[in-house]
Coordinates of C-alpha atoms in Angstrom, one line a residue:
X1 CA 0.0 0.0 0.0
X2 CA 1.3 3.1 -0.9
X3 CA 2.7 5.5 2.0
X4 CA -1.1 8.2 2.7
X5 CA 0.4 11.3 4.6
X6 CA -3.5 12.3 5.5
X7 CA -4.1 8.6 6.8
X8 CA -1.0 8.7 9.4
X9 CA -1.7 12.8 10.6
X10 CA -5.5 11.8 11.2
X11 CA -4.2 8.3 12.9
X12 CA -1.8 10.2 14.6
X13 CA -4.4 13.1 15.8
X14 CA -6.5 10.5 17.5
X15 CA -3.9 8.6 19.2
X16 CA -2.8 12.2 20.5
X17 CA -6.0 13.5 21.5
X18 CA -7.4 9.8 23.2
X19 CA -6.5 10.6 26.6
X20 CA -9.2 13.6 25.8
X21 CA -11.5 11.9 24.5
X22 CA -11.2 9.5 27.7
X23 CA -11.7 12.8 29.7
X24 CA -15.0 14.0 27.7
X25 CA -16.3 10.4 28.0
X26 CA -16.0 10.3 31.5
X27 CA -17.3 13.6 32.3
X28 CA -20.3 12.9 30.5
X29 CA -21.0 9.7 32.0
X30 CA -20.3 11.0 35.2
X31 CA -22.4 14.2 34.9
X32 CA -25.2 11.8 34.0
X33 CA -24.8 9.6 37.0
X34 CA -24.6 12.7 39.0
X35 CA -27.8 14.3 37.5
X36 CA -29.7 11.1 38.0
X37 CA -28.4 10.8 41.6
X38 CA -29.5 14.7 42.1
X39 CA -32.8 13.9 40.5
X40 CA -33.2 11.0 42.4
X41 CA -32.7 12.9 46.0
X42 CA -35.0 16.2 44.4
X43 CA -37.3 13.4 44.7
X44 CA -36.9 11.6 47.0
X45 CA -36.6 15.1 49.2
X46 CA -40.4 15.8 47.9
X47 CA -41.6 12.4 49.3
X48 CA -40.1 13.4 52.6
X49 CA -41.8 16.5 52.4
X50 CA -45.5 15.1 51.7
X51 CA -45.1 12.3 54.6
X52 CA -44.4 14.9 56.7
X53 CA -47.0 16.9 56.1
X54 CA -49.1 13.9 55.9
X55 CA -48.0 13.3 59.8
X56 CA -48.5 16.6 60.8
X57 CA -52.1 16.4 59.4
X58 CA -52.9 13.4 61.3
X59 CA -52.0 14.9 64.6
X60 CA -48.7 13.4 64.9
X61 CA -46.0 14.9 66.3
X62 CA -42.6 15.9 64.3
X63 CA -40.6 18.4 66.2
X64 CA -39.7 19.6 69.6
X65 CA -43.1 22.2 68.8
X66 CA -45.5 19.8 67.8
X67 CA -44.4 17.2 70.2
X68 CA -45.2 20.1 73.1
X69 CA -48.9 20.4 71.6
X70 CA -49.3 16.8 71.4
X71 CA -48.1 17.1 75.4
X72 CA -50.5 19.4 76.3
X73 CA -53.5 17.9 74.6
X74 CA -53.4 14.7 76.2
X75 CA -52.8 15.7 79.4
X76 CA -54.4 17.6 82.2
X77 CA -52.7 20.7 84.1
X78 CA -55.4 20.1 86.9
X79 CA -53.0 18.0 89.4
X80 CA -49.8 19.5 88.0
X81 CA -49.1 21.6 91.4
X82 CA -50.2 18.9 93.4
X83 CA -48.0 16.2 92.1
X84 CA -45.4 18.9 91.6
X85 CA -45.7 18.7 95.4
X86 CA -46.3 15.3 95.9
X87 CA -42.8 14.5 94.2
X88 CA -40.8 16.4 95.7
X89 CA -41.6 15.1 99.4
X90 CA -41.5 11.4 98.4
X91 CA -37.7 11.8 96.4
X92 CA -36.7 14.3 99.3
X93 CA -37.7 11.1 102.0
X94 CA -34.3 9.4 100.4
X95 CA -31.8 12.7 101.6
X96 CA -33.9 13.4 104.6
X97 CA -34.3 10.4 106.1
X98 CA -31.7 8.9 108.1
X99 CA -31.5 5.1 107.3
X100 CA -33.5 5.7 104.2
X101 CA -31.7 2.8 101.9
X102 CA -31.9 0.2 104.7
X103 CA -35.3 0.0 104.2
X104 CA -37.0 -2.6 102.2
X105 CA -38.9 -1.7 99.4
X106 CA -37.4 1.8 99.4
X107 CA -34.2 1.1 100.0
X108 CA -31.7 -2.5 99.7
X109 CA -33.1 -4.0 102.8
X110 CA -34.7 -7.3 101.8
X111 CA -38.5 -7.7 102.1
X112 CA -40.3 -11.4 103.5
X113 CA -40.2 -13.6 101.1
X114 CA -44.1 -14.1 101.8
X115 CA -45.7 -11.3 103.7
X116 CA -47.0 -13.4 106.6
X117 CA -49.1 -11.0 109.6
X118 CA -47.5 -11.3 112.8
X119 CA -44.3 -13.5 111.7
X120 CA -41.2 -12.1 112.1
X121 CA -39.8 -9.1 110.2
X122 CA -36.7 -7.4 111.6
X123 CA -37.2 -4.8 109.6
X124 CA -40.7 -3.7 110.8
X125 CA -40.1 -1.6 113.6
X126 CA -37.7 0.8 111.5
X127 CA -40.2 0.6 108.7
X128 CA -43.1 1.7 111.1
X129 CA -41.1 4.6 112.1
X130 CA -40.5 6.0 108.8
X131 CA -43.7 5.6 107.3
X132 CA -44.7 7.7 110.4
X133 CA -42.8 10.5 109.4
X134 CA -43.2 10.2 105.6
X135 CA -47.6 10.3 106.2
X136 CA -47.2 14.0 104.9
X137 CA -45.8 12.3 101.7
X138 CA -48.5 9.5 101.7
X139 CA -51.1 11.9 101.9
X140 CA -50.0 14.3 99.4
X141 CA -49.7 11.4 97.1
X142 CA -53.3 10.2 97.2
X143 CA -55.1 13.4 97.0
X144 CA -52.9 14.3 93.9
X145 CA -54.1 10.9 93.1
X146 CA -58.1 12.3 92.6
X147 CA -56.8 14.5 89.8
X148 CA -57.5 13.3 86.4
X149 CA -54.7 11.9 84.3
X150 CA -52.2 11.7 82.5
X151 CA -50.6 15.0 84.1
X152 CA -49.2 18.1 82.3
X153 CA -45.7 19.1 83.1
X154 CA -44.0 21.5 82.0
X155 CA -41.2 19.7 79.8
X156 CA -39.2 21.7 77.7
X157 CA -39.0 19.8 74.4
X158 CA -35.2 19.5 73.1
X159 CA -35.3 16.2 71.1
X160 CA -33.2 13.5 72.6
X161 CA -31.9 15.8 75.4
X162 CA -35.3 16.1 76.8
X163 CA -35.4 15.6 80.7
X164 CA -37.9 13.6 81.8
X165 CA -37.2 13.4 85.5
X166 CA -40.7 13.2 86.8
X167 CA -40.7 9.6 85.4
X168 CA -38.3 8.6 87.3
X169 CA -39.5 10.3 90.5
X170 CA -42.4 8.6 90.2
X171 CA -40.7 5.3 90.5
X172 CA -40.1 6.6 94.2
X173 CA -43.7 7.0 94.6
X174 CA -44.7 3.9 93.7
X175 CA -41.8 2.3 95.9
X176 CA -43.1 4.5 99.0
X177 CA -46.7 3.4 98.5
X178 CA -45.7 -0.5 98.3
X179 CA -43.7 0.1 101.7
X180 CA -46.8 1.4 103.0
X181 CA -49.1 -1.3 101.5
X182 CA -47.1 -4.5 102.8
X183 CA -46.7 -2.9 106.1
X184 CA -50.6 -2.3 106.4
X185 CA -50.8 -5.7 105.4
X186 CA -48.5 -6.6 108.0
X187 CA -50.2 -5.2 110.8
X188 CA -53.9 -6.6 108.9
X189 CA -55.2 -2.8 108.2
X190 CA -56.7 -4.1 104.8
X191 CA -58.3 -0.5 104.8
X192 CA -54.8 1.6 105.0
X193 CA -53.5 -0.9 102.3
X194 CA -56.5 -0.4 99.8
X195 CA -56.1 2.7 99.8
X196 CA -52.3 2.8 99.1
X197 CA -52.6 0.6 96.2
X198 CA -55.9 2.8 94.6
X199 CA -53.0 5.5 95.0
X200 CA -50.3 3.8 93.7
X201 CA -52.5 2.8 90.6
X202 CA -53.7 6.7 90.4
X203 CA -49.7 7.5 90.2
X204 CA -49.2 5.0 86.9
X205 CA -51.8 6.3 85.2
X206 CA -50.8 10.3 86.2
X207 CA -47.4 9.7 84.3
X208 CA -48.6 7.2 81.9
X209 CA -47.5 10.2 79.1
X210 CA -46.5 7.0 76.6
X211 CA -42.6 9.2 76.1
X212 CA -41.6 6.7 73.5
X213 CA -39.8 4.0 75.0
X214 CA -38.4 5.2 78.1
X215 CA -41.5 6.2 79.2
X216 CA -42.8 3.2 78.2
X217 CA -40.7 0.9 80.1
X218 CA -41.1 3.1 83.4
X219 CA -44.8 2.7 83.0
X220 CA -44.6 -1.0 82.8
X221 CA -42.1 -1.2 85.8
X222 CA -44.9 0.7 87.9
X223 CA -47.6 -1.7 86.8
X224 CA -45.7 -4.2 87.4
X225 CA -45.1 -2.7 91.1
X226 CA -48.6 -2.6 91.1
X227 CA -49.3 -5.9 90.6
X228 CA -47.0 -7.4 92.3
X229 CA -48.2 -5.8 95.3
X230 CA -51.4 -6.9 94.9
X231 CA -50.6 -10.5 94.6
X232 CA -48.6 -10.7 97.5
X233 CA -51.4 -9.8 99.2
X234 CA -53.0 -12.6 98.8
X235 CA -51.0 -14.5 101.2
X236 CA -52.5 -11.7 104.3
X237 CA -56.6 -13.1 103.6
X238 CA -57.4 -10.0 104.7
X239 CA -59.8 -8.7 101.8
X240 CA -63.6 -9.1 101.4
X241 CA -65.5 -10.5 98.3
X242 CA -66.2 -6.7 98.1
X243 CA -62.6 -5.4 98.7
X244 CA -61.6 -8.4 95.6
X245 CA -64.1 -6.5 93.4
X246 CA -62.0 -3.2 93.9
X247 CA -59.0 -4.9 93.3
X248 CA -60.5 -6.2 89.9
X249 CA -61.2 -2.7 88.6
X250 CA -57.8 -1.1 89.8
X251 CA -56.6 -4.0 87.1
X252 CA -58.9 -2.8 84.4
X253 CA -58.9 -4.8 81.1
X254 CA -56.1 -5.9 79.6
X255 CA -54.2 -2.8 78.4
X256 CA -53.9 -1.7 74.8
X257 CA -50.3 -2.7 74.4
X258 CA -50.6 -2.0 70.1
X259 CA -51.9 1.9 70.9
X260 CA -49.4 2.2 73.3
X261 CA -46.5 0.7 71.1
X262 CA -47.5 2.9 68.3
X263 CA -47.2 5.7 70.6
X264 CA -44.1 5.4 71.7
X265 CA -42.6 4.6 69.0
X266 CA -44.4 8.0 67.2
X267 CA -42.4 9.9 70.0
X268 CA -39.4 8.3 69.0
X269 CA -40.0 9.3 65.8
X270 CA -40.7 12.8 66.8
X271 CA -37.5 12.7 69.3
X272 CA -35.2 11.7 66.3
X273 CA -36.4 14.3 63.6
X274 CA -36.4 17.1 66.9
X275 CA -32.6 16.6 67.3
X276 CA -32.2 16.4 63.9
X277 CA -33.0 20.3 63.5
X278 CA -32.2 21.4 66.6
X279 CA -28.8 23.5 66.7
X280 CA -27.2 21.4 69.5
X281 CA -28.4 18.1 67.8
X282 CA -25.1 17.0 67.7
X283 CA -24.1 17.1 71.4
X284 CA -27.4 14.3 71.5
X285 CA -24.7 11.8 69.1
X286 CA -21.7 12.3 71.4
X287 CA -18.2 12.3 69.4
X288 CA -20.2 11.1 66.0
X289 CA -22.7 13.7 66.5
X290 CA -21.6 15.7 63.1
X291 CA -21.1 12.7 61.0
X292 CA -24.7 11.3 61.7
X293 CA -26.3 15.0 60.9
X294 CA -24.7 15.2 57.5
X295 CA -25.3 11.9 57.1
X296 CA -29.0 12.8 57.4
X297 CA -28.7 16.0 55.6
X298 CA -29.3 13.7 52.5
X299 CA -32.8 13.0 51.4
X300 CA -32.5 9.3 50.9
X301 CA -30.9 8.9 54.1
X302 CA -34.0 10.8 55.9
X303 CA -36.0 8.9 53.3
X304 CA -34.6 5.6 54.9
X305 CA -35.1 7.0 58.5
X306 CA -38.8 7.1 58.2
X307 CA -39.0 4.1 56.6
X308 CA -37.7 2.4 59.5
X309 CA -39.6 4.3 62.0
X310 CA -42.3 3.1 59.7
X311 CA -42.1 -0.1 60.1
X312 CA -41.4 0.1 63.7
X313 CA -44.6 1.9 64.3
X314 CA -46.2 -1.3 61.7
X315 CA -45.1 -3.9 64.6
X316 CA -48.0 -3.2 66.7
X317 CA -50.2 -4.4 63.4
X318 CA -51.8 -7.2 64.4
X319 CA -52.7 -7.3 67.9
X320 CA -50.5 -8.0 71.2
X321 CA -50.4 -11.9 70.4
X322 CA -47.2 -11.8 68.3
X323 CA -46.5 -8.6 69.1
X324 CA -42.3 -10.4 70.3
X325 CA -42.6 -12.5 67.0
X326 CA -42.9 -9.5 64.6
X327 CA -40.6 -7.6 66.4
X328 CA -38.0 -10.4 66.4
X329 CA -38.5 -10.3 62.6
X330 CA -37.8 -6.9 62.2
X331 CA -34.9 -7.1 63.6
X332 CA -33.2 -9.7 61.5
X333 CA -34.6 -7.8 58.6
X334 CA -32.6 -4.8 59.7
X335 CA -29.3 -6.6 60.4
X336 CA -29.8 -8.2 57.1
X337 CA -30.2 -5.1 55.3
X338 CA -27.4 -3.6 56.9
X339 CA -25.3 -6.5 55.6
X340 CA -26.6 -6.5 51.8
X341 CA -26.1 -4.4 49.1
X342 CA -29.7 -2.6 49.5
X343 CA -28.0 -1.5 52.5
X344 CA -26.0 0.8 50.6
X345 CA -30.1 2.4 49.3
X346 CA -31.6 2.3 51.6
X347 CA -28.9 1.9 55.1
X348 CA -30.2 2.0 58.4
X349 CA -29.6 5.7 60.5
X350 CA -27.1 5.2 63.3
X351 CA -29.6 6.0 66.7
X352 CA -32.2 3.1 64.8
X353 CA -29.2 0.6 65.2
X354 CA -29.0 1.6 68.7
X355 CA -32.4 1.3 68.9
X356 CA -33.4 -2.2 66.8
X357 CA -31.7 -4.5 69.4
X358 CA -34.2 -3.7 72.3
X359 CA -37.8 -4.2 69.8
X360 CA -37.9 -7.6 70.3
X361 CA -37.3 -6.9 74.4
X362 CA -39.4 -3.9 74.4
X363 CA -42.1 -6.1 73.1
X364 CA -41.7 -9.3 75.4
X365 CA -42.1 -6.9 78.1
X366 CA -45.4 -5.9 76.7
X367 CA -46.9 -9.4 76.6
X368 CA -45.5 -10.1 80.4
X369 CA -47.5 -6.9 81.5
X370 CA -50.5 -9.0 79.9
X371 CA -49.5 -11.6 81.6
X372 CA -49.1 -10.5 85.1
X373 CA -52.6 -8.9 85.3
X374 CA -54.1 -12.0 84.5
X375 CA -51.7 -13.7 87.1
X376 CA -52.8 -11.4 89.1
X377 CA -56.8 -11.8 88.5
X378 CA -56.5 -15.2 88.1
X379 CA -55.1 -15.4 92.0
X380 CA -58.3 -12.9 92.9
X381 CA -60.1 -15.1 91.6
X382 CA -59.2 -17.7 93.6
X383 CA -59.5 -16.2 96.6
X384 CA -62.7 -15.3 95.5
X385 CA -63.9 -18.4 95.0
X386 CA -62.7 -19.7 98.0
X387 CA -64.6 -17.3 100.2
X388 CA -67.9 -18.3 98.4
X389 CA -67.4 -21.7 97.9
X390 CA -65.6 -22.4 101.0
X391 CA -62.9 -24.2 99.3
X392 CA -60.3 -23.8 97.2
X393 CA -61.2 -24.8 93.1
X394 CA -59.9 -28.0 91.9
X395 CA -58.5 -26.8 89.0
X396 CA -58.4 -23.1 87.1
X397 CA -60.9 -24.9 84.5
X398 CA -63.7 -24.1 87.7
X399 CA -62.8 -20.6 87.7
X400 CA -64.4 -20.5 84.0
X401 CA -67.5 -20.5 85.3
X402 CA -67.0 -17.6 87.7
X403 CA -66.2 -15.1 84.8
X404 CA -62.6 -16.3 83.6
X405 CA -61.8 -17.6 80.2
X406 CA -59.3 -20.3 79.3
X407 CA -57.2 -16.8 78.1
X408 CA -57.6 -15.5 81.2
X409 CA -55.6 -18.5 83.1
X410 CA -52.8 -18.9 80.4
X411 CA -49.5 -17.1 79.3
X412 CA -49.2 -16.4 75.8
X413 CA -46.9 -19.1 74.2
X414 CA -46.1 -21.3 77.2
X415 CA -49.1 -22.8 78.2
X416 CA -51.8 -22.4 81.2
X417 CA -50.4 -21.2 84.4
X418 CA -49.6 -23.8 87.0
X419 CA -51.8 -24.7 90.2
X420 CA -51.4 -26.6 93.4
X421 CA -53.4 -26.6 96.6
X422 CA -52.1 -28.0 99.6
X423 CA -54.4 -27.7 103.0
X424 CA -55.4 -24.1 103.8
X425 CA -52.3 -22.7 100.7
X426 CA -53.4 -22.2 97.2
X427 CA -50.2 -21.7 94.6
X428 CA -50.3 -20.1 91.5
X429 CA -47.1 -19.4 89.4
X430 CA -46.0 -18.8 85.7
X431 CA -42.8 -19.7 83.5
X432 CA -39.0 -18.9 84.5
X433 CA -38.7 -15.2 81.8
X434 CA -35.3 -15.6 81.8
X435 CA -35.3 -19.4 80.0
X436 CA -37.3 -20.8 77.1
X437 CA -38.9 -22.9 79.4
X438 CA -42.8 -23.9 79.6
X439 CA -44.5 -23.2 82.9
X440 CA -43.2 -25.9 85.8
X441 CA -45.7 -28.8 86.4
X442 CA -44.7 -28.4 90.2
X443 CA -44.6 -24.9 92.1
X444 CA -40.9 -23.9 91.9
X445 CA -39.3 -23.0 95.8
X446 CA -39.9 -20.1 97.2
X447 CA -36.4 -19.1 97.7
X448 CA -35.5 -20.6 94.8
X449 CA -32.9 -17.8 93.1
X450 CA -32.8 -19.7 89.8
X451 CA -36.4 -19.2 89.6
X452 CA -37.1 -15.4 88.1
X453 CA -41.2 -16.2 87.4
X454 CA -43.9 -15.0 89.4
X455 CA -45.3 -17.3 91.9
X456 CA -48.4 -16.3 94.0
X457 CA -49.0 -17.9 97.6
X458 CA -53.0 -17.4 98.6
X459 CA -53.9 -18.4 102.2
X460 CA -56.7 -18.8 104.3
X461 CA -56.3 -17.5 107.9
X462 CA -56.8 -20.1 110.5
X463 CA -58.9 -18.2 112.5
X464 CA -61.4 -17.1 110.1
X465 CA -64.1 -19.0 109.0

């Protein structure tokens, strides 16, 4: 072939000008990827918008503002002095008194394993004395109790650094009240005791504000306190069919655990997106605090936040039952996203892995309230039964007839609770929370430390008929 000038200066022009070309072609492709990705969080920024003001039209709260009005409309300013009051004499009993934390209940000082009337209790003489002095307290307690509730207070909304310390202090009340109950029950003043637990149940409900999770768990402690209470009572015989029938209606029906899930969680929700716009958010993330708030600066990382807060609120869908199930399964969802490549679309906000890992616990603790009020009305019922049947029932499948359901004697996955009679004691216990286990055929010991389930002891007094 014969030697083309033109053929080797246009060769040589693209070899020359390749590494441009390279350039050009790479800007392009990259300007492309980058408008799509702009496009993609233009939209995705709109969506954000519209579900927001979708929330905000249903009445939920967003921000530290709305979250205040939300406060405020649920509650009722009517006992806010009076508890205001209330609180600060039963947490000042701890720094006033001298001896406070050698008390039981109160303090570290162990409590009878069964409250037996006129037994021994070393620590009933000191207790005696205390709850002398600490009546102002009591009685300040139960007439903030007649106020309606949930009570207003006057929190300062600031996102995750909100203080909450009148949940807390109401832990104290509750403790103070059951000090007062067992030593009523002690010294057999049924009438003392009644009221103290109709006031301790007044307290849960005056702070029951549902402030997401926290809130939620100091709720369920008090109820818990509450019940507790109640059924070691049971082991006194000191209470009427009449004073049983109280009892019954301080327990209530069972609780809407999925309304108050979906609560809570919607504060969460509203905590997170608070100290997401507030101008000390980051001191709320500790050392990372900058990182996660341009992090979520990005629309498809918000975008992702409220999808998870989504589908934590979604838990609660289909009733209290396998309310721990769906809750488990959210979790391995999450930890399985976080490990796949959608994690890279849709990733998971640092405070909701913080958060995930205590669902599936958040939600067992739900279904164990359930099941310690019908522990609870279950052993009432017995008692009940005893005192109009003169005997104890066979079995808990008599008590059906006397308004309880085969629900009403059972836990939720583990079976029906167990039952034992033996001469004037009646036993009722559930399963061991901190195993897998089914509830015991036999009634576990007493003292028996391995043993974390609830066991009630209901007696019948010798000398009544």
């Amino acid at each position: 072939m014969a030697y083309s000038p033109t053929h080797d200066r246009r060769g040589t022009w693209v070899v020359r000008r390749r590494p441009v070309i390279a350039i050009v072609v790479a800007i392009v492709l990259f300007s492309t990827v980058a408008i799509a990705i702009i496009a993609r969080e233009l939209l995705t920024a709109r969506h954000v918008r519209s579900e927001f003001e979708s929330l905000r039209a249903a009445g939920y709260p967003v921000d530290n503002a709305s979250m205040a009005a939300w406060f405020r409309n649920q509650t009722s300013s009517e006992g806010t002095a009076l508890w205001h009051e209330a609180l600060s004499l039963a947490t000042g009993c701890g720094d006033a008194y001298p001896l406070f934390g050698e008390l039981p209940f109160v303090g570290t000082a162990p409590a009878p394993v069964v409250l037996e009337p006129g037994s021994p209790w070393p620590e009933e003489p000191a207790a005696s004395a205390f709850l002398a002095w600490a009546r102002p307290a009591i009685d300040k307690i139960e007439k903030a109790g007649a106020a309606p509730g949930p009570v207003w207070w006057p929190i300062s909304f600031q996102g995750f650094n909100t203080l909450l310390e009148p949940l807390q202090e109401s832990r104290s009340v509750v403790r103070l009240l059951q000090l007062d109950v067992e030593h009523a029950l002690y010294h057999r003043d049924g009438a003392r005791a009644m009221r103290s637990l109709h006031a301790m149940r007044r307290a849960a409900d005056a702070f029951d504000w549902g402030a997401a999770l926290i809130g939620e768990l100091v709720e369920l402690a008090r109820r818990q306190v509450h019940h507790g209470t109640i059924q070691r009572s049971l082991a006194c015989d000191v209470w009427t069919e009449s004073d049983i029938d109280t009892l019954l209606e301080q327990l209530g029906p069972a609780r809407d655990a999925p309304a108050a899930w979906r609560r809570a969680m919607s504060v969460e929700r509203a905590l997170a997106w608070a100290t997401l716009s507030s101008p000390d958010g980051e001191a709320a993330y500790g050392p990372s605090g900058s990182g996660i708030l341009l992090f979520m600066r990005i629309p498809s990382s918000r975008a992702s936040l409220l999808h998870w807060q989504r589908r934590l609120i979604e838990v609660a869908d289909g009733g209290l039952a396998q309310l721990d199930i769906r809750a488990s399964r959210i979790e391995r969802e999450a930890s399985d996203t976080a490990h796949s490549p959608l994690g890279v679309a849709l990733p998971i906000p640092p405070w909701e892995t913080m958060l995930l890992p205590a669902v599936s616990s958040m939600a067992s603790a739900f279904e164990r309230d359930e099941e310690s009020r019908r522990l609870t009305r279950a052993s009432l019922a017995i008692h009940r039964f005893r005192l109009r049947i003169g005997d104890w029932p066979a079995s808990l499948a008599e008590l059906h007839a006397h308004g309880l359901s085969s629900e009403d004697v059972s836990t939720f996955h583990r079976g029906p609770f167990g039952y034992s009679v033996d001469g004037g004691e009646a036993r009722i216990w559930t399963y061991n929370p901190s195993k897998k286990d089914a509830v015991p055929l036999d009634c576990p010991a007493l003292d028996d430390k391995e043993f974390h389930g609830a066991i009630v002891v209901i007696r019948k007094r010798s000398d009544r008929p």
